[in-house]
Amino acid sequence: LEDYKKITSKDIQIIKKKFNLKSKFVLAVGHLEKRKNYLRLIRSIDILNKDKNDIRLIIIGQKANETIEINKIIKKLQLSSKIKVFSNLTDHEVGCFYKLTSLFVFPSIYEGFGIPILEAMASNKPMVLSNLEVFREITENKYIYFDPYDPLSIANNIKFTLMNKGVQKKMIRYGQSRIK
């Protein structure tokens, strides 16, 4: 929690410039592996953008068994201008991305816990999460959950949350108390 409190506006500006971040984005964090479910998340971003929503996605994670497929689908769906994938970032840089995001999304189909949920809470961010028992336990059923096997469900819940400032504020307030 203290590491996230130490991030300054100067740090944020440095990261925006370094990674050429000019607009709002949705953030996903985790290794580029199959269980993280990035292919369906990318399809959900495609659905949103075809429906005239200007949604950008940043995925941060170390390269793994799904890296090639992730890059292929981004190219195939012509989403290179909407989706960026970054690897080998420092913890501080990742913390800055959390601070900059409009929404954190965690589309995993399996997790033993979910440290990125705590990182998003520490950054005062709203979240949409896979409907996993462990995610509901960590968040005490206080967030928005989607069917991780259905890109339309993911898309609809991202859109709903981004459009509802009251829902976002409620999540942020809860996260501030839960993270402590």
mmCIF file of C-alpha atoms in Angstrom:
data_model
loop_
_atom_site.group_PDB
_atom_site.id
_atom_site.type_symbol
_atom_site.label_atom_id
_atom_site.label_comp_id
_atom_site.label_asym_id
_atom_site.label_seq_id
_atom_site.Cartn_x
_atom_site.Cartn_y
_atom_site.Cartn_z
ATOM 1 C CA LEU A 1 0.000 0.000 0.000
ATOM 2 C CA GLU A 2 2.820 2.391 0.893
ATOM 3 C CA ASP A 3 4.526 1.818 -2.486
ATOM 4 C CA TYR A 4 1.363 2.962 -4.290
ATOM 5 C CA LYS A 5 1.025 6.035 -2.071
ATOM 6 C CA LYS A 6 4.585 7.078 -2.991
ATOM 7 C CA ILE A 7 3.814 7.377 -6.722
ATOM 8 C CA THR A 8 3.927 11.057 -7.627
ATOM 9 C CA SER A 9 2.398 13.058 -10.458
ATOM 10 C CA LYS A 10 5.951 13.452 -11.790
ATOM 11 C CA ASP A 11 6.309 9.640 -11.878
ATOM 12 C CA ILE A 12 3.022 9.436 -13.781
ATOM 13 C CA GLN A 13 4.142 12.016 -16.349
ATOM 14 C CA ILE A 14 7.421 10.158 -16.904
ATOM 15 C CA ILE A 15 5.545 6.894 -17.564
ATOM 16 C CA LYS A 16 3.042 8.589 -19.883
ATOM 17 C CA LYS A 17 5.899 9.973 -21.953
ATOM 18 C CA LYS A 18 8.071 6.825 -21.856
ATOM 19 C CA PHE A 19 5.240 4.548 -23.047
ATOM 20 C CA ASN A 20 3.451 7.136 -25.221
ATOM 21 C CA LEU A 21 0.178 6.956 -23.252
ATOM 22 C CA LYS A 22 -2.146 9.602 -24.650
ATOM 23 C CA SER A 23 -5.596 8.332 -23.795
ATOM 24 C CA LYS A 24 -7.533 6.426 -21.180
ATOM 25 C CA PHE A 25 -7.217 2.661 -21.068
ATOM 26 C CA VAL A 26 -8.330 -0.528 -19.381
ATOM 27 C CA LEU A 27 -5.546 -2.511 -17.704
ATOM 28 C CA ALA A 28 -4.892 -6.235 -17.273
ATOM 29 C CA VAL A 29 -1.841 -7.553 -15.417
ATOM 30 C CA GLY A 30 -0.421 -11.078 -15.388
ATOM 31 C CA HIS A 31 1.907 -13.404 -17.252
ATOM 32 C CA LEU A 32 0.993 -14.006 -20.880
ATOM 33 C CA GLU A 33 -0.257 -17.525 -20.251
ATOM 34 C CA LYS A 34 -3.389 -19.379 -21.261
ATOM 35 C CA ARG A 35 -5.118 -19.339 -17.850
ATOM 36 C CA LYS A 36 -5.014 -15.527 -17.828
ATOM 37 C CA ASN A 37 -7.612 -15.642 -20.637
ATOM 38 C CA TYR A 38 -6.265 -12.739 -22.674
ATOM 39 C CA LEU A 39 -7.570 -14.077 -25.995
ATOM 40 C CA ARG A 40 -11.180 -13.697 -24.825
ATOM 41 C CA LEU A 41 -10.387 -10.309 -23.278
ATOM 42 C CA ILE A 42 -8.984 -9.159 -26.632
ATOM 43 C CA ARG A 43 -12.132 -10.408 -28.369
ATOM 44 C CA SER A 44 -14.203 -8.399 -25.881
ATOM 45 C CA ILE A 45 -12.242 -5.251 -26.754
ATOM 46 C CA ASP A 46 -12.932 -5.999 -30.427
ATOM 47 C CA ILE A 47 -16.670 -6.260 -29.645
ATOM 48 C CA LEU A 48 -16.608 -2.930 -27.800
ATOM 49 C CA ASN A 49 -14.741 -1.111 -30.557
ATOM 50 C CA LYS A 50 -16.975 -2.526 -33.308
ATOM 51 C CA ASP A 51 -19.883 -1.132 -31.268
ATOM 52 C CA LYS A 52 -18.311 2.343 -31.588
ATOM 53 C CA ASN A 53 -16.782 2.406 -28.092
ATOM 54 C CA ASP A 54 -13.249 3.777 -28.112
ATOM 55 C CA ILE A 55 -11.758 1.331 -25.622
ATOM 56 C CA ARG A 56 -8.028 0.838 -25.332
ATOM 57 C CA LEU A 57 -6.414 -2.042 -23.474
ATOM 58 C CA ILE A 58 -2.974 -2.409 -21.966
ATOM 59 C CA ILE A 59 -1.783 -5.839 -20.923
ATOM 60 C CA ILE A 60 1.289 -6.038 -18.710
ATOM 61 C CA GLY A 61 2.902 -9.417 -18.218
ATOM 62 C CA GLN A 62 5.979 -11.505 -18.701
ATOM 63 C CA LYS A 63 6.144 -13.498 -21.915
ATOM 64 C CA ALA A 64 4.853 -17.069 -21.555
ATOM 65 C CA ASN A 65 3.068 -19.832 -23.491
ATOM 66 C CA GLU A 66 0.334 -17.545 -24.899
ATOM 67 C CA THR A 67 2.484 -14.625 -26.093
ATOM 68 C CA ILE A 68 2.514 -15.598 -29.773
ATOM 69 C CA GLU A 69 -1.253 -16.216 -29.858
ATOM 70 C CA ILE A 70 -1.932 -12.889 -28.137
ATOM 71 C CA ASN A 71 0.125 -11.006 -30.726
ATOM 72 C CA LYS A 72 -1.510 -12.942 -33.583
ATOM 73 C CA ILE A 73 -5.075 -12.153 -32.511
ATOM 74 C CA ILE A 74 -4.282 -8.463 -31.985
ATOM 75 C CA LYS A 75 -2.927 -8.327 -35.527
ATOM 76 C CA LYS A 76 -5.728 -10.467 -37.011
ATOM 77 C CA LEU A 77 -8.448 -8.283 -35.459
ATOM 78 C CA GLN A 78 -6.559 -5.128 -36.504
ATOM 79 C CA LEU A 79 -6.371 -3.878 -32.926
ATOM 80 C CA SER A 80 -2.718 -2.802 -32.839
ATOM 81 C CA SER A 81 -3.760 0.817 -32.298
ATOM 82 C CA LYS A 82 -6.138 -0.168 -29.460
ATOM 83 C CA ILE A 83 -4.191 -2.858 -27.579
ATOM 84 C CA LYS A 84 -0.627 -2.680 -26.299
ATOM 85 C CA VAL A 85 1.300 -5.420 -24.525
ATOM 86 C CA PHE A 86 4.251 -4.592 -22.278
ATOM 87 C CA SER A 87 6.724 -6.963 -20.622
ATOM 88 C CA ASN A 88 9.737 -6.550 -18.350
ATOM 89 C CA LEU A 89 8.434 -3.511 -16.499
ATOM 90 C CA THR A 90 9.625 -2.618 -13.018
ATOM 91 C CA ASP A 91 7.203 -2.816 -10.093
ATOM 92 C CA HIS A 92 7.246 0.985 -9.963
ATOM 93 C CA GLU A 93 6.306 1.252 -13.648
ATOM 94 C CA VAL A 94 3.465 -1.248 -13.167
ATOM 95 C CA GLY A 95 2.276 0.788 -10.179
ATOM 96 C CA CYS A 96 2.154 3.885 -12.378
ATOM 97 C CA PHE A 97 0.064 2.032 -14.979
ATOM 98 C CA TYR A 98 -2.404 1.090 -12.222
ATOM 99 C CA LYS A 99 -2.619 4.753 -11.230
ATOM 100 C CA LEU A 100 -3.252 5.778 -14.850
ATOM 101 C CA THR A 101 -5.903 3.219 -15.767
ATOM 102 C CA SER A 102 -9.631 3.904 -15.845
ATOM 103 C CA LEU A 103 -10.503 0.297 -15.043
ATOM 104 C CA PHE A 104 -8.702 -2.864 -14.017
ATOM 105 C CA VAL A 105 -9.905 -6.128 -15.569
ATOM 106 C CA PHE A 106 -8.873 -9.611 -14.407
ATOM 107 C CA PRO A 107 -10.173 -12.197 -16.922
ATOM 108 C CA SER A 108 -8.462 -15.330 -15.559
ATOM 109 C CA ILE A 109 -10.116 -18.718 -15.747
ATOM 110 C CA TYR A 110 -8.072 -19.977 -12.792
ATOM 111 C CA GLU A 111 -6.215 -18.278 -9.933
ATOM 112 C CA GLY A 112 -5.021 -19.460 -6.556
ATOM 113 C CA PHE A 113 -5.378 -15.948 -5.159
ATOM 114 C CA GLY A 114 -5.199 -12.632 -7.041
ATOM 115 C CA ILE A 115 -2.513 -10.158 -6.007
ATOM 116 C CA PRO A 116 -3.412 -7.769 -8.899
ATOM 117 C CA ILE A 117 -6.803 -7.242 -7.227
ATOM 118 C CA LEU A 118 -5.019 -5.906 -4.152
ATOM 119 C CA GLU A 119 -2.771 -3.758 -6.355
ATOM 120 C CA ALA A 120 -5.824 -2.244 -8.059
ATOM 121 C CA MET A 121 -7.419 -1.586 -4.655
ATOM 122 C CA ALA A 122 -4.191 0.084 -3.472
ATOM 123 C CA SER A 123 -4.364 2.277 -6.591
ATOM 124 C CA ASN A 124 -8.002 3.265 -5.955
ATOM 125 C CA LYS A 125 -9.321 1.695 -9.143
ATOM 126 C CA PRO A 126 -12.640 0.099 -10.056
ATOM 127 C CA MET A 127 -12.496 -3.490 -11.311
ATOM 128 C CA VAL A 128 -14.350 -6.054 -13.348
ATOM 129 C CA LEU A 129 -13.382 -9.621 -12.557
ATOM 130 C CA SER A 130 -13.896 -13.174 -13.675
ATOM 131 C CA ASN A 131 -16.630 -14.877 -11.749
ATOM 132 C CA LEU A 132 -14.171 -16.995 -9.746
ATOM 133 C CA GLU A 133 -14.845 -18.034 -6.185
ATOM 134 C CA VAL A 134 -11.445 -16.772 -5.024
ATOM 135 C CA PHE A 135 -12.088 -13.322 -6.574
ATOM 136 C CA ARG A 136 -15.488 -13.103 -4.879
ATOM 137 C CA GLU A 137 -13.863 -14.082 -1.599
ATOM 138 C CA ILE A 138 -11.098 -11.461 -1.853
ATOM 139 C CA THR A 139 -13.603 -8.738 -2.792
ATOM 140 C CA GLU A 140 -16.495 -9.938 -0.608
ATOM 141 C CA ASN A 141 -18.807 -9.840 -3.668
ATOM 142 C CA LYS A 142 -18.491 -6.044 -3.934
ATOM 143 C CA TYR A 143 -17.343 -5.748 -7.561
ATOM 144 C CA ILE A 144 -18.628 -6.562 -11.032
ATOM 145 C CA TYR A 145 -18.109 -10.166 -12.205
ATOM 146 C CA PHE A 146 -18.349 -11.698 -15.678
ATOM 147 C CA ASP A 147 -18.354 -15.102 -17.326
ATOM 148 C CA PRO A 148 -14.678 -15.517 -18.285
ATOM 149 C CA TYR A 149 -15.594 -17.866 -21.151
ATOM 150 C CA ASP A 150 -17.865 -15.310 -22.843
ATOM 151 C CA PRO A 151 -16.237 -12.292 -24.568
ATOM 152 C CA LEU A 152 -19.638 -10.569 -24.773
ATOM 153 C CA SER A 153 -20.072 -10.876 -20.997
ATOM 154 C CA ILE A 154 -16.609 -9.395 -20.494
ATOM 155 C CA ALA A 155 -17.378 -6.569 -22.960
ATOM 156 C CA ASN A 156 -20.766 -5.745 -21.437
ATOM 157 C CA ASN A 157 -19.340 -5.549 -17.913
ATOM 158 C CA ILE A 158 -16.405 -3.379 -18.981
ATOM 159 C CA LYS A 159 -18.814 -0.993 -20.735
ATOM 160 C CA PHE A 160 -21.278 -0.971 -17.831
ATOM 161 C CA THR A 161 -18.576 -0.152 -15.296
ATOM 162 C CA LEU A 162 -16.890 2.523 -17.422
ATOM 163 C CA MET A 163 -20.254 4.253 -17.932
ATOM 164 C CA ASN A 164 -21.334 4.200 -14.271
ATOM 165 C CA LYS A 165 -19.365 6.645 -12.123
ATOM 166 C CA GLY A 166 -21.471 5.827 -9.060
ATOM 167 C CA VAL A 167 -20.589 2.131 -9.331
ATOM 168 C CA GLN A 168 -16.926 3.064 -9.763
ATOM 169 C CA LYS A 169 -16.940 5.303 -6.672
ATOM 170 C CA LYS A 170 -18.575 2.565 -4.594
ATOM 171 C CA MET A 171 -15.889 0.074 -5.662
ATOM 172 C CA ILE A 172 -13.088 2.525 -4.923
ATOM 173 C CA ARG A 173 -14.450 3.314 -1.445
ATOM 174 C CA TYR A 174 -14.787 -0.384 -0.663
ATOM 175 C CA GLY A 175 -11.281 -1.117 -2.008
ATOM 176 C CA GLN A 176 -9.771 1.620 0.173
ATOM 177 C CA SER A 177 -11.173 -0.011 3.309
ATOM 178 C CA ARG A 178 -10.561 -3.620 2.197
ATOM 179 C CA ILE A 179 -6.897 -3.101 1.301
ATOM 180 C CA LYS A 180 -6.145 -1.982 4.855
#
